[in-house]
Amino acid sequence: MIRVLLADDQALVRAGFRALLDSAPDIEVVAEARDGEEAVRLTRAERPDVVLMDIRMPGVDGLAATERILADRDLSGTRIVILTTFDLDEYIFEALRAGASGFLVKDTEPRDLLQAVRVVHGGEALLSPGITRRLIADYARRPPDAPEPSVRLNGLTDREREVVALVGGGLSNEEIAARLVVSPATAKTHVSRSMVKLGVRDRAQLVVIAYETALVTPRWSQGT
């Protein structure tokens, strides 16, 4: 059973999501939070597998709550999906930087929300091609900087750097395998080893690193 915590300041929204999630045979809502402070407290008390976190809440907002939860080593098994009405680039990137495993807007289809919970609980990131394209477009609008070489990548092999760049471009394991002419299992192994070496939780954070270290540049990404 996947244990879920809902964090949203609107009672009606929480009730709707709870009814949907509890209707699934493999998902159970274990707690509801009205703000970020309560979300942190209840996450520590209930240890949910997945938190659906609104961004704009009174007091401690969803991004700050996400940072606090994911900084707690005792909560290393908890995954967070940011759920909001605001489909804005700065929220997407800040959520991923904070360590969120996914990002969904509230008009997501019910079946897609249920699948998102399952995907994130399974250890994968929920970063749709559409969100990846918006991240790329956001970077393309920024003034060009000359990035300094990142020592963070020094432990990666050339192939692993290539794989991280492809993940940053929004490619799935299957697409990476086709690009590199390897098996999907081999592609998955390269992704997993890169995550371990870089100390990240999932593919979403690999995307952030790919941008921050200039493994992915707007020109490269737009051409894929």
PDB file of C-alpha atoms in Angstrom:
ATOM      1  CA  MET A   1       0.000   0.000   0.000  1.00  0.00           C
ATOM      2  CA  ILE A   2       1.344   3.453  -0.977  1.00  0.00           C
ATOM      3  CA  ARG A   3       0.890   5.886   1.909  1.00  0.00           C
ATOM      4  CA  VAL A   4       0.216   9.479   0.834  1.00  0.00           C
ATOM      5  CA  LEU A   5       0.102  12.802   2.666  1.00  0.00           C
ATOM      6  CA  LEU A   6      -1.858  15.710   1.135  1.00  0.00           C
ATOM      7  CA  ALA A   7      -0.673  19.276   1.747  1.00  0.00           C
ATOM      8  CA  ASP A   8      -2.994  22.025   0.487  1.00  0.00           C
ATOM      9  CA  ASP A   9      -4.555  25.026   2.206  1.00  0.00           C
ATOM     10  CA  GLN A  10      -7.943  24.472   0.538  1.00  0.00           C
ATOM     11  CA  ALA A  11     -10.146  21.909   2.280  1.00  0.00           C
ATOM     12  CA  LEU A  12     -12.241  21.284  -0.842  1.00  0.00           C
ATOM     13  CA  VAL A  13      -9.142  20.519  -2.909  1.00  0.00           C
ATOM     14  CA  ARG A  14      -7.867  18.109  -0.263  1.00  0.00           C
ATOM     15  CA  ALA A  15     -11.249  16.388  -0.108  1.00  0.00           C
ATOM     16  CA  GLY A  16     -11.306  15.904  -3.875  1.00  0.00           C
ATOM     17  CA  PHE A  17      -7.809  14.491  -4.014  1.00  0.00           C
ATOM     18  CA  ARG A  18      -8.459  12.267  -1.005  1.00  0.00           C
ATOM     19  CA  ALA A  19     -11.573  10.776  -2.591  1.00  0.00           C
ATOM     20  CA  LEU A  20      -9.646  10.050  -5.790  1.00  0.00           C
ATOM     21  CA  LEU A  21      -6.584   8.579  -4.094  1.00  0.00           C
ATOM     22  CA  ASP A  22      -8.542   6.472  -1.618  1.00  0.00           C
ATOM     23  CA  SER A  23     -10.517   5.000  -4.504  1.00  0.00           C
ATOM     24  CA  ALA A  24      -7.348   3.285  -5.735  1.00  0.00           C
ATOM     25  CA  PRO A  25      -6.786  -0.172  -4.228  1.00  0.00           C
ATOM     26  CA  ASP A  26      -3.051   0.401  -3.742  1.00  0.00           C
ATOM     27  CA  ILE A  27      -3.078   3.972  -2.353  1.00  0.00           C
ATOM     28  CA  GLU A  28      -4.050   5.268   1.089  1.00  0.00           C
ATOM     29  CA  VAL A  29      -4.179   8.884   2.310  1.00  0.00           C
ATOM     30  CA  VAL A  30      -2.731   8.851   5.831  1.00  0.00           C
ATOM     31  CA  ALA A  31      -2.836  12.568   6.664  1.00  0.00           C
ATOM     32  CA  GLU A  32      -3.796  16.035   5.439  1.00  0.00           C
ATOM     33  CA  ALA A  33      -1.913  19.283   6.060  1.00  0.00           C
ATOM     34  CA  ARG A  34      -3.228  22.848   5.685  1.00  0.00           C
ATOM     35  CA  ASP A  35       0.164  24.544   5.375  1.00  0.00           C
ATOM     36  CA  GLY A  36       3.853  23.821   5.016  1.00  0.00           C
ATOM     37  CA  GLU A  37       4.546  23.791   8.739  1.00  0.00           C
ATOM     38  CA  GLU A  38       1.881  21.167   9.325  1.00  0.00           C
ATOM     39  CA  ALA A  39       3.107  19.207   6.306  1.00  0.00           C
ATOM     40  CA  VAL A  40       6.594  18.938   7.819  1.00  0.00           C
ATOM     41  CA  ARG A  41       5.232  17.939  11.228  1.00  0.00           C
ATOM     42  CA  LEU A  42       2.836  15.316   9.859  1.00  0.00           C
ATOM     43  CA  THR A  43       5.451  13.906   7.486  1.00  0.00           C
ATOM     44  CA  ARG A  44       7.766  13.341  10.435  1.00  0.00           C
ATOM     45  CA  ALA A  45       4.942  11.716  12.402  1.00  0.00           C
ATOM     46  CA  GLU A  46       3.396   9.568   9.655  1.00  0.00           C
ATOM     47  CA  ARG A  47       6.417   8.802   7.420  1.00  0.00           C
ATOM     48  CA  PRO A  48       4.357   8.735   4.190  1.00  0.00           C
ATOM     49  CA  ASP A  49       5.789   7.254   1.013  1.00  0.00           C
ATOM     50  CA  VAL A  50       4.640  10.220  -1.104  1.00  0.00           C
ATOM     51  CA  VAL A  51       3.681  13.798  -0.263  1.00  0.00           C
ATOM     52  CA  LEU A  52       1.495  15.769  -2.687  1.00  0.00           C
ATOM     53  CA  MET A  53       2.618  19.304  -1.885  1.00  0.00           C
ATOM     54  CA  ASP A  54       0.909  22.536  -2.891  1.00  0.00           C
ATOM     55  CA  ILE A  55       3.267  25.479  -3.440  1.00  0.00           C
ATOM     56  CA  ARG A  56       1.305  28.537  -2.331  1.00  0.00           C
ATOM     57  CA  MET A  57       0.228  27.996   1.273  1.00  0.00           C
ATOM     58  CA  PRO A  58       0.118  30.410   4.220  1.00  0.00           C
ATOM     59  CA  GLY A  59       3.128  30.649   6.502  1.00  0.00           C
ATOM     60  CA  VAL A  60       5.683  28.080   5.359  1.00  0.00           C
ATOM     61  CA  ASP A  61       5.107  27.516   1.640  1.00  0.00           C
ATOM     62  CA  GLY A  62       5.408  24.231  -0.226  1.00  0.00           C
ATOM     63  CA  LEU A  63       8.929  24.829  -1.503  1.00  0.00           C
ATOM     64  CA  ALA A  64      10.272  25.604   1.971  1.00  0.00           C
ATOM     65  CA  ALA A  65       8.443  22.597   3.394  1.00  0.00           C
ATOM     66  CA  THR A  66       9.900  20.399   0.654  1.00  0.00           C
ATOM     67  CA  GLU A  67      13.423  21.554   1.489  1.00  0.00           C
ATOM     68  CA  ARG A  68      12.912  20.856   5.203  1.00  0.00           C
ATOM     69  CA  ILE A  69      11.448  17.401   4.635  1.00  0.00           C
ATOM     70  CA  LEU A  70      14.114  16.290   2.180  1.00  0.00           C
ATOM     71  CA  ALA A  71      16.913  17.637   4.374  1.00  0.00           C
ATOM     72  CA  ASP A  72      15.798  15.280   7.159  1.00  0.00           C
ATOM     73  CA  ARG A  73      17.770  12.048   6.907  1.00  0.00           C
ATOM     74  CA  ASP A  74      15.054  10.197   8.798  1.00  0.00           C
ATOM     75  CA  LEU A  75      12.687  10.973   5.904  1.00  0.00           C
ATOM     76  CA  SER A  76      14.948   9.724   3.121  1.00  0.00           C
ATOM     77  CA  GLY A  77      12.258   7.310   1.950  1.00  0.00           C
ATOM     78  CA  THR A  78       9.667  10.034   1.388  1.00  0.00           C
ATOM     79  CA  ARG A  79       9.117  11.351  -2.144  1.00  0.00           C
ATOM     80  CA  ILE A  80       7.496  14.701  -2.899  1.00  0.00           C
ATOM     81  CA  VAL A  81       5.374  15.676  -5.869  1.00  0.00           C
ATOM     82  CA  ILE A  82       4.682  19.381  -6.216  1.00  0.00           C
ATOM     83  CA  LEU A  83       1.016  19.933  -7.086  1.00  0.00           C
ATOM     84  CA  THR A  84      -0.111  23.435  -7.984  1.00  0.00           C
ATOM     85  CA  THR A  85      -2.312  25.590 -10.187  1.00  0.00           C
ATOM     86  CA  PHE A  86       0.691  27.706 -11.120  1.00  0.00           C
ATOM     87  CA  ASP A  87       2.462  26.272 -14.173  1.00  0.00           C
ATOM     88  CA  LEU A  88       5.452  28.618 -13.966  1.00  0.00           C
ATOM     89  CA  ASP A  89       9.080  27.953 -14.863  1.00  0.00           C
ATOM     90  CA  GLU A  90      10.557  29.352 -11.659  1.00  0.00           C
ATOM     91  CA  TYR A  91       8.393  27.065  -9.552  1.00  0.00           C
ATOM     92  CA  ILE A  92       9.312  24.040 -11.644  1.00  0.00           C
ATOM     93  CA  PHE A  93      13.040  24.594 -11.320  1.00  0.00           C
ATOM     94  CA  GLU A  94      12.929  25.608  -7.649  1.00  0.00           C
ATOM     95  CA  ALA A  95      10.856  22.520  -6.833  1.00  0.00           C
ATOM     96  CA  LEU A  96      13.384  20.259  -8.543  1.00  0.00           C
ATOM     97  CA  ARG A  97      16.299  22.077  -6.939  1.00  0.00           C
ATOM     98  CA  ALA A  98      14.656  21.571  -3.551  1.00  0.00           C
ATOM     99  CA  GLY A  99      14.632  17.844  -4.231  1.00  0.00           C
ATOM    100  CA  ALA A 100      11.081  17.183  -5.390  1.00  0.00           C
ATOM    101  CA  SER A 101      10.622  14.028  -7.456  1.00  0.00           C
ATOM    102  CA  GLY A 102       7.877  15.431  -9.651  1.00  0.00           C
ATOM    103  CA  PHE A 103       5.762  18.373 -10.655  1.00  0.00           C
ATOM    104  CA  LEU A 104       2.075  18.340 -11.623  1.00  0.00           C
ATOM    105  CA  VAL A 105      -0.516  21.032 -12.204  1.00  0.00           C
ATOM    106  CA  LYS A 106      -3.913  20.599 -10.566  1.00  0.00           C
ATOM    107  CA  ASP A 107      -5.786  20.136 -13.825  1.00  0.00           C
ATOM    108  CA  THR A 108      -3.956  16.834 -14.335  1.00  0.00           C
ATOM    109  CA  GLU A 109      -6.293  14.015 -15.367  1.00  0.00           C
ATOM    110  CA  PRO A 110      -7.290  11.775 -12.404  1.00  0.00           C
ATOM    111  CA  ARG A 111      -5.708   8.680 -13.911  1.00  0.00           C
ATOM    112  CA  ASP A 112      -2.461  10.611 -14.461  1.00  0.00           C
ATOM    113  CA  LEU A 113      -2.382  11.714 -10.833  1.00  0.00           C
ATOM    114  CA  LEU A 114      -2.773   8.133  -9.635  1.00  0.00           C
ATOM    115  CA  GLN A 115      -0.060   6.991 -12.016  1.00  0.00           C
ATOM    116  CA  ALA A 116       2.197   9.836 -10.833  1.00  0.00           C
ATOM    117  CA  VAL A 117       1.953   8.616  -7.251  1.00  0.00           C
ATOM    118  CA  ARG A 118       2.863   5.094  -8.352  1.00  0.00           C
ATOM    119  CA  VAL A 119       5.752   6.236 -10.555  1.00  0.00           C
ATOM    120  CA  VAL A 120       7.320   8.395  -7.853  1.00  0.00           C
ATOM    121  CA  HIS A 121       6.811   5.726  -5.205  1.00  0.00           C
ATOM    122  CA  GLY A 122       8.653   3.320  -7.510  1.00  0.00           C
ATOM    123  CA  GLY A 123      11.722   5.553  -7.400  1.00  0.00           C
ATOM    124  CA  GLU A 124      11.339   7.275 -10.762  1.00  0.00           C
ATOM    125  CA  ALA A 125      11.073  10.988 -11.405  1.00  0.00           C
ATOM    126  CA  LEU A 126       7.938  12.544 -12.800  1.00  0.00           C
ATOM    127  CA  LEU A 127       9.195  15.098 -15.304  1.00  0.00           C
ATOM    128  CA  SER A 128       7.092  15.261 -18.428  1.00  0.00           C
ATOM    129  CA  PRO A 129       8.527  16.245 -21.817  1.00  0.00           C
ATOM    130  CA  GLY A 130       6.386  19.391 -21.672  1.00  0.00           C
ATOM    131  CA  ILE A 131       7.968  20.510 -18.415  1.00  0.00           C
ATOM    132  CA  THR A 132      11.432  19.689 -19.766  1.00  0.00           C
ATOM    133  CA  ARG A 133      10.755  21.837 -22.825  1.00  0.00           C
ATOM    134  CA  ARG A 134       9.716  24.762 -20.629  1.00  0.00           C
ATOM    135  CA  LEU A 135      12.887  24.422 -18.574  1.00  0.00           C
ATOM    136  CA  ILE A 136      14.932  24.509 -21.774  1.00  0.00           C
ATOM    137  CA  ALA A 137      13.028  27.547 -23.037  1.00  0.00           C
ATOM    138  CA  ASP A 138      13.635  29.310 -19.725  1.00  0.00           C
ATOM    139  CA  TYR A 139      17.379  28.708 -19.973  1.00  0.00           C
ATOM    140  CA  ALA A 140      17.383  29.863 -23.582  1.00  0.00           C
ATOM    141  CA  ARG A 141      15.973  33.244 -22.485  1.00  0.00           C
ATOM    142  CA  ARG A 142      18.692  33.822 -19.914  1.00  0.00           C
ATOM    143  CA  PRO A 143      21.821  35.841 -20.718  1.00  0.00           C
ATOM    144  CA  PRO A 144      24.643  33.457 -21.699  1.00  0.00           C
ATOM    145  CA  ASP A 145      27.237  32.813 -19.050  1.00  0.00           C
ATOM    146  CA  ALA A 146      30.562  31.090 -19.344  1.00  0.00           C
ATOM    147  CA  PRO A 147      30.135  28.232 -16.879  1.00  0.00           C
ATOM    148  CA  GLU A 148      33.100  27.203 -14.805  1.00  0.00           C
ATOM    149  CA  PRO A 149      34.123  23.545 -15.063  1.00  0.00           C
ATOM    150  CA  SER A 150      32.272  21.626 -12.387  1.00  0.00           C
ATOM    151  CA  VAL A 151      34.322  19.411 -10.079  1.00  0.00           C
ATOM    152  CA  ARG A 152      31.036  17.708  -9.286  1.00  0.00           C
ATOM    153  CA  LEU A 153      31.293  15.816 -12.568  1.00  0.00           C
ATOM    154  CA  ASN A 154      34.876  14.654 -12.102  1.00  0.00           C
ATOM    155  CA  GLY A 155      33.855  11.233 -10.848  1.00  0.00           C
ATOM    156  CA  LEU A 156      31.783  10.432 -13.928  1.00  0.00           C
ATOM    157  CA  THR A 157      33.047   8.525 -16.917  1.00  0.00           C
ATOM    158  CA  ASP A 158      32.637  10.057 -20.370  1.00  0.00           C
ATOM    159  CA  ARG A 159      29.717   7.726 -21.039  1.00  0.00           C
ATOM    160  CA  GLU A 160      28.057   8.687 -17.762  1.00  0.00           C
ATOM    161  CA  ARG A 161      28.405  12.382 -18.595  1.00  0.00           C
ATOM    162  CA  GLU A 162      26.804  11.659 -21.944  1.00  0.00           C
ATOM    163  CA  VAL A 163      23.945   9.826 -20.231  1.00  0.00           C
ATOM    164  CA  VAL A 164      23.346  12.665 -17.756  1.00  0.00           C
ATOM    165  CA  ALA A 165      23.207  15.089 -20.675  1.00  0.00           C
ATOM    166  CA  LEU A 166      20.616  12.901 -22.391  1.00  0.00           C
ATOM    167  CA  VAL A 167      18.552  12.694 -19.204  1.00  0.00           C
ATOM    168  CA  GLY A 168      18.749  16.486 -19.053  1.00  0.00           C
ATOM    169  CA  GLY A 169      17.406  16.594 -22.577  1.00  0.00           C
ATOM    170  CA  GLY A 170      14.309  14.731 -21.417  1.00  0.00           C
ATOM    171  CA  LEU A 171      15.103  11.294 -22.876  1.00  0.00           C
ATOM    172  CA  SER A 172      13.772   8.116 -21.271  1.00  0.00           C
ATOM    173  CA  ASN A 173      15.952   5.050 -20.659  1.00  0.00           C
ATOM    174  CA  GLU A 174      14.620   3.491 -23.846  1.00  0.00           C
ATOM    175  CA  GLU A 175      15.413   6.621 -25.863  1.00  0.00           C
ATOM    176  CA  ILE A 176      18.886   6.830 -24.338  1.00  0.00           C
ATOM    177  CA  ALA A 177      19.475   3.184 -25.251  1.00  0.00           C
ATOM    178  CA  ALA A 178      18.464   3.847 -28.843  1.00  0.00           C
ATOM    179  CA  ARG A 179      20.676   6.956 -29.042  1.00  0.00           C
ATOM    180  CA  LEU A 180      23.719   5.160 -27.646  1.00  0.00           C
ATOM    181  CA  VAL A 181      22.966   1.818 -29.342  1.00  0.00           C
ATOM    182  CA  VAL A 182      22.934  -0.117 -26.073  1.00  0.00           C
ATOM    183  CA  SER A 183      20.277  -2.161 -24.309  1.00  0.00           C
ATOM    184  CA  PRO A 184      17.683  -0.420 -22.083  1.00  0.00           C
ATOM    185  CA  ALA A 185      19.135  -2.331 -19.126  1.00  0.00           C
ATOM    186  CA  THR A 186      22.583  -0.893 -19.842  1.00  0.00           C
ATOM    187  CA  ALA A 187      21.151   2.603 -20.171  1.00  0.00           C
ATOM    188  CA  LYS A 188      19.345   2.185 -16.837  1.00  0.00           C
ATOM    189  CA  THR A 189      22.600   1.020 -15.230  1.00  0.00           C
ATOM    190  CA  HIS A 190      24.451   4.119 -16.469  1.00  0.00           C
ATOM    191  CA  VAL A 191      21.678   6.359 -15.127  1.00  0.00           C
ATOM    192  CA  SER A 192      21.684   4.598 -11.748  1.00  0.00           C
ATOM    193  CA  ARG A 193      25.474   4.780 -11.410  1.00  0.00           C
ATOM    194  CA  SER A 194      25.441   8.467 -12.298  1.00  0.00           C
ATOM    195  CA  MET A 195      22.837   9.119  -9.625  1.00  0.00           C
ATOM    196  CA  VAL A 196      24.902   7.293  -7.019  1.00  0.00           C
ATOM    197  CA  LYS A 197      28.111   9.118  -7.932  1.00  0.00           C
ATOM    198  CA  LEU A 198      26.388  12.514  -7.923  1.00  0.00           C
ATOM    199  CA  GLY A 199      24.509  11.797  -4.714  1.00  0.00           C
ATOM    200  CA  VAL A 200      21.052  12.555  -6.104  1.00  0.00           C
ATOM    201  CA  ARG A 201      17.713  10.929  -5.338  1.00  0.00           C
ATOM    202  CA  ASP A 202      16.272  10.563  -8.821  1.00  0.00           C
ATOM    203  CA  ARG A 203      16.255  11.591 -12.489  1.00  0.00           C
ATOM    204  CA  ALA A 204      14.679  14.956 -11.756  1.00  0.00           C
ATOM    205  CA  GLN A 205      17.786  16.069  -9.913  1.00  0.00           C
ATOM    206  CA  LEU A 206      19.956  14.746 -12.737  1.00  0.00           C
ATOM    207  CA  VAL A 207      18.112  17.208 -14.993  1.00  0.00           C
ATOM    208  CA  VAL A 208      18.971  20.061 -12.626  1.00  0.00           C
ATOM    209  CA  ILE A 209      22.646  19.046 -12.556  1.00  0.00           C
ATOM    210  CA  ALA A 210      22.736  18.747 -16.346  1.00  0.00           C
ATOM    211  CA  TYR A 211      21.638  22.383 -16.630  1.00  0.00           C
ATOM    212  CA  GLU A 212      23.738  23.748 -13.773  1.00  0.00           C
ATOM    213  CA  THR A 213      26.941  22.152 -15.078  1.00  0.00           C
ATOM    214  CA  ALA A 214      26.199  23.049 -18.717  1.00  0.00           C
ATOM    215  CA  LEU A 215      26.111  19.422 -19.850  1.00  0.00           C
ATOM    216  CA  VAL A 216      22.894  20.583 -21.492  1.00  0.00           C
ATOM    217  CA  THR A 217      22.854  23.949 -23.193  1.00  0.00           C
ATOM    218  CA  PRO A 218      19.791  25.585 -24.768  1.00  0.00           C
ATOM    219  CA  ARG A 219      21.171  25.159 -28.305  1.00  0.00           C
ATOM    220  CA  TRP A 220      21.913  21.451 -27.758  1.00  0.00           C
ATOM    221  CA  SER A 221      18.576  20.808 -26.086  1.00  0.00           C
ATOM    222  CA  GLN A 222      16.477  22.587 -28.648  1.00  0.00           C
ATOM    223  CA  GLY A 223      18.105  20.568 -31.370  1.00  0.00           C
ATOM    224  CA  THR A 224      17.035  17.219 -29.876  1.00  0.00           C
TER     225      THR A 224
END
